[in-house]
mmCIF file of C-alpha atoms in Angstrom:
data_model
loop_
_atom_site.group_PDB
_atom_site.id
_atom_site.type_symbol
_atom_site.label_atom_id
_atom_site.label_comp_id
_atom_site.label_asym_id
_atom_site.label_seq_id
_atom_site.Cartn_x
_atom_site.Cartn_y
_atom_site.Cartn_z
ATOM 1 C CA UNK A 1 -7.907 4.008 -63.064
ATOM 2 C CA UNK A 2 -10.544 1.770 -61.479
ATOM 3 C CA UNK A 3 -10.661 -0.519 -64.495
ATOM 4 C CA UNK A 4 -6.868 -0.748 -64.729
ATOM 5 C CA UNK A 5 -6.711 -1.488 -61.022
ATOM 6 C CA UNK A 6 -9.362 -4.162 -61.383
ATOM 7 C CA UNK A 7 -7.560 -5.848 -64.218
ATOM 8 C CA UNK A 8 -4.209 -5.806 -62.549
ATOM 9 C CA UNK A 9 -5.400 -6.677 -59.069
ATOM 10 C CA UNK A 10 -7.673 -9.632 -59.622
ATOM 11 C CA UNK A 11 -8.408 -10.372 -63.201
ATOM 12 C CA UNK A 12 -5.247 -12.112 -64.335
ATOM 13 C CA UNK A 13 -4.635 -13.995 -61.076
ATOM 14 C CA UNK A 14 -8.257 -15.146 -61.077
ATOM 15 C CA UNK A 15 -7.894 -16.514 -64.609
ATOM 16 C CA UNK A 16 -4.632 -18.221 -63.834
ATOM 17 C CA UNK A 17 -6.048 -19.810 -60.717
ATOM 18 C CA UNK A 18 -9.085 -20.977 -62.664
ATOM 19 C CA UNK A 19 -6.881 -22.826 -65.095
ATOM 20 C CA UNK A 20 -5.757 -25.063 -62.304
ATOM 21 C CA UNK A 21 -2.409 -26.432 -61.305
ATOM 22 C CA UNK A 22 -3.098 -29.787 -62.934
ATOM 23 C CA UNK A 23 -3.652 -28.249 -66.339
ATOM 24 C CA UNK A 24 -0.520 -26.137 -65.985
ATOM 25 C CA UNK A 25 1.615 -29.162 -65.115
ATOM 26 C CA UNK A 26 0.094 -31.163 -67.959
ATOM 27 C CA UNK A 27 0.734 -28.339 -70.408
ATOM 28 C CA UNK A 28 4.293 -27.865 -69.238
ATOM 29 C CA UNK A 29 4.958 -31.572 -69.679
ATOM 30 C CA UNK A 30 3.583 -31.449 -73.227
ATOM 31 C CA UNK A 31 5.523 -28.337 -74.153
ATOM 32 C CA UNK A 32 8.723 -29.490 -72.474
ATOM 33 C CA UNK A 33 8.645 -33.262 -72.788
ATOM 34 C CA UNK A 34 12.405 -33.537 -72.675
ATOM 35 C CA UNK A 35 12.967 -31.471 -69.530
ATOM 36 C CA UNK A 36 14.594 -34.385 -67.766
ATOM 37 C CA UNK A 37 16.840 -34.995 -70.760
ATOM 38 C CA UNK A 38 18.429 -31.533 -70.562
ATOM 39 C CA UNK A 39 19.776 -32.413 -67.139
ATOM 40 C CA UNK A 40 22.095 -34.873 -68.867
ATOM 41 C CA UNK A 41 23.765 -31.971 -70.681
ATOM 42 C CA UNK A 42 25.668 -31.197 -67.482
ATOM 43 C CA UNK A 43 28.226 -33.781 -68.557
ATOM 44 C CA UNK A 44 29.275 -31.455 -71.370
ATOM 45 C CA UNK A 45 29.780 -28.376 -69.152
ATOM 46 C CA UNK A 46 33.477 -27.574 -69.146
ATOM 47 C CA UNK A 47 35.208 -25.486 -66.571
ATOM 48 C CA UNK A 48 34.409 -24.826 -62.953
ATOM 49 C CA UNK A 49 32.291 -21.742 -63.710
ATOM 50 C CA UNK A 50 30.096 -23.587 -66.218
ATOM 51 C CA UNK A 51 29.599 -26.545 -63.891
ATOM 52 C CA UNK A 52 28.596 -24.168 -61.105
ATOM 53 C CA UNK A 53 26.143 -22.346 -63.382
ATOM 54 C CA UNK A 54 24.607 -25.630 -64.413
ATOM 55 C CA UNK A 55 24.302 -26.704 -60.779
ATOM 56 C CA UNK A 56 22.533 -23.442 -59.953
ATOM 57 C CA UNK A 57 20.254 -23.877 -62.958
ATOM 58 C CA UNK A 58 19.225 -27.345 -61.803
ATOM 59 C CA UNK A 59 18.617 -26.006 -58.287
ATOM 60 C CA UNK A 60 16.329 -23.268 -59.726
ATOM 61 C CA UNK A 61 14.519 -25.859 -61.822
ATOM 62 C CA UNK A 62 13.985 -27.989 -58.749
ATOM 63 C CA UNK A 63 12.650 -24.997 -56.823
ATOM 64 C CA UNK A 64 10.208 -24.109 -59.585
ATOM 65 C CA UNK A 65 9.039 -27.713 -59.878
ATOM 66 C CA UNK A 66 8.378 -27.890 -56.135
ATOM 67 C CA UNK A 67 6.418 -24.593 -56.198
ATOM 68 C CA UNK A 68 4.268 -25.837 -59.105
ATOM 69 C CA UNK A 69 3.672 -29.134 -57.333
ATOM 70 C CA UNK A 70 2.602 -27.320 -54.159
ATOM 71 C CA UNK A 71 0.000 -25.208 -55.952
ATOM 72 C CA UNK A 72 -2.835 -27.722 -55.590
ATOM 73 C CA UNK A 73 -5.280 -25.336 -53.968
ATOM 74 C CA UNK A 74 -8.804 -24.335 -54.822
ATOM 75 C CA UNK A 75 -9.017 -21.259 -57.023
ATOM 76 C CA UNK A 76 -9.698 -18.003 -55.237
ATOM 77 C CA UNK A 77 -13.174 -16.607 -55.704
ATOM 78 C CA UNK A 78 -13.649 -13.001 -56.690
ATOM 79 C CA UNK A 79 -15.339 -10.787 -54.166
ATOM 80 C CA UNK A 80 -17.576 -8.868 -56.551
ATOM 81 C CA UNK A 81 -19.099 -6.801 -53.740
ATOM 82 C CA UNK A 82 -15.677 -5.391 -52.935
ATOM 83 C CA UNK A 83 -15.122 -4.449 -56.566
ATOM 84 C CA UNK A 84 -18.544 -2.815 -56.804
ATOM 85 C CA UNK A 85 -17.335 -0.358 -54.193
ATOM 86 C CA UNK A 86 -14.027 0.289 -55.968
ATOM 87 C CA UNK A 87 -15.260 0.645 -59.558
ATOM 88 C CA UNK A 88 -17.601 3.553 -60.128
ATOM 89 C CA UNK A 89 -18.586 2.587 -63.684
ATOM 90 C CA UNK A 90 -21.110 -0.195 -63.098
ATOM 91 C CA UNK A 91 -21.371 -1.026 -66.795
ATOM 92 C CA UNK A 92 -17.653 -1.769 -66.898
ATOM 93 C CA UNK A 93 -17.947 -3.889 -63.783
ATOM 94 C CA UNK A 94 -20.814 -5.838 -65.298
ATOM 95 C CA UNK A 95 -18.756 -6.378 -68.481
ATOM 96 C CA UNK A 96 -15.869 -7.676 -66.335
ATOM 97 C CA UNK A 97 -18.234 -10.033 -64.487
ATOM 98 C CA UNK A 98 -19.751 -11.338 -67.707
ATOM 99 C CA UNK A 99 -16.366 -11.759 -69.348
ATOM 100 C CA UNK A 100 -15.032 -13.593 -66.298
ATOM 101 C CA UNK A 101 -18.038 -15.919 -66.244
ATOM 102 C CA UNK A 102 -17.697 -16.597 -69.982
ATOM 103 C CA UNK A 103 -13.956 -17.295 -69.782
ATOM 104 C CA UNK A 104 -14.342 -19.493 -66.711
ATOM 105 C CA UNK A 105 -17.015 -21.572 -68.475
ATOM 106 C CA UNK A 106 -14.792 -21.811 -71.553
ATOM 107 C CA UNK A 107 -11.798 -22.973 -69.530
ATOM 108 C CA UNK A 108 -13.932 -25.495 -67.639
ATOM 109 C CA UNK A 109 -15.116 -26.944 -70.950
ATOM 110 C CA UNK A 110 -11.529 -27.123 -72.221
ATOM 111 C CA UNK A 111 -10.463 -29.023 -69.103
ATOM 112 C CA UNK A 112 -13.286 -31.533 -69.555
ATOM 113 C CA UNK A 113 -12.351 -32.394 -73.143
ATOM 114 C CA UNK A 114 -10.125 -35.338 -74.019
ATOM 115 C CA UNK A 115 -7.493 -33.643 -76.175
ATOM 116 C CA UNK A 116 -5.278 -36.684 -76.602
ATOM 117 C CA UNK A 117 -8.015 -38.723 -78.278
ATOM 118 C CA UNK A 118 -8.924 -35.781 -80.520
ATOM 119 C CA UNK A 119 -5.335 -35.555 -81.706
ATOM 120 C CA UNK A 120 -5.118 -39.311 -82.300
ATOM 121 C CA UNK A 121 -8.376 -39.272 -84.294
ATOM 122 C CA UNK A 122 -7.081 -36.516 -86.565
ATOM 123 C CA UNK A 123 -6.385 -38.169 -89.911
ATOM 124 C CA UNK A 124 -6.979 -35.379 -92.446
ATOM 125 C CA UNK A 125 -4.940 -32.263 -92.986
ATOM 126 C CA UNK A 126 -1.485 -33.799 -93.168
ATOM 127 C CA UNK A 127 -1.189 -32.760 -96.817
ATOM 128 C CA UNK A 128 -1.219 -29.142 -95.707
ATOM 129 C CA UNK A 129 1.484 -29.891 -93.120
ATOM 130 C CA UNK A 130 3.652 -31.660 -95.710
ATOM 131 C CA UNK A 131 3.196 -28.789 -98.169
ATOM 132 C CA UNK A 132 4.119 -26.227 -95.500
ATOM 133 C CA UNK A 133 7.157 -28.271 -94.487
ATOM 134 C CA UNK A 134 8.346 -28.484 -98.099
ATOM 135 C CA UNK A 135 7.771 -24.751 -98.546
ATOM 136 C CA UNK A 136 9.735 -23.975 -95.396
ATOM 137 C CA UNK A 137 12.591 -26.186 -96.531
ATOM 138 C CA UNK A 138 12.737 -24.343 -99.857
ATOM 139 C CA UNK A 139 12.656 -21.009 -98.014
ATOM 140 C CA UNK A 140 15.574 -22.049 -95.814
ATOM 141 C CA UNK A 141 17.571 -23.132 -98.870
ATOM 142 C CA UNK A 142 16.828 -19.815 -100.578
ATOM 143 C CA UNK A 143 17.858 -17.899 -97.432
ATOM 144 C CA UNK A 144 21.124 -19.816 -97.275
ATOM 145 C CA UNK A 145 21.784 -19.000 -100.921
ATOM 146 C CA UNK A 146 21.092 -15.296 -100.268
ATOM 147 C CA UNK A 147 23.445 -15.414 -97.283
ATOM 148 C CA UNK A 148 26.206 -17.018 -99.377
ATOM 149 C CA UNK A 149 25.758 -14.438 -102.145
ATOM 150 C CA UNK A 150 25.895 -11.642 -99.552
ATOM 151 C CA UNK A 151 29.077 -13.060 -98.094
ATOM 152 C CA UNK A 152 30.611 -13.241 -101.580
ATOM 153 C CA UNK A 153 29.610 -9.654 -102.277
ATOM 154 C CA UNK A 154 31.187 -8.482 -99.026
ATOM 155 C CA UNK A 155 34.374 -10.396 -99.763
ATOM 156 C CA UNK A 156 34.586 -8.936 -103.265
ATOM 157 C CA UNK A 157 33.929 -5.411 -102.030
ATOM 158 C CA UNK A 158 36.785 -5.617 -99.535
ATOM 159 C CA UNK A 159 39.267 -6.925 -102.156
#
């Protein structure tokens, strides 16, 4: 129970706070580059209920954005002395400490790297991407053919 309590009480929040609000915002912008564009979809909402839902959705989005923007605080430090008193298995505690130190160092190194230049410098490997894209296209075509054949079989069975 001590280990589970340690993991749930401080481990995940400590990792998330170590990532930093700046990295989270940067990642969200990369993953959702068109977030501002979806606001324009409100023009297509028909009916009073849909317009109201869209308005509430935009209000929630604004609230989340303001909370993320306000999270520019220093990461919380872990009080290891407190956890030494709560966790009786000292080997487990030492493993948690070592793992936390390793992950924190790893995340710090990731934050220091210039990922944009690494992506721009990437020239090789596009053949694999093109091959995978072609393979996926063929798979989609085959799936559509299977779906059509299944629909035909259902239609014939009901006749």
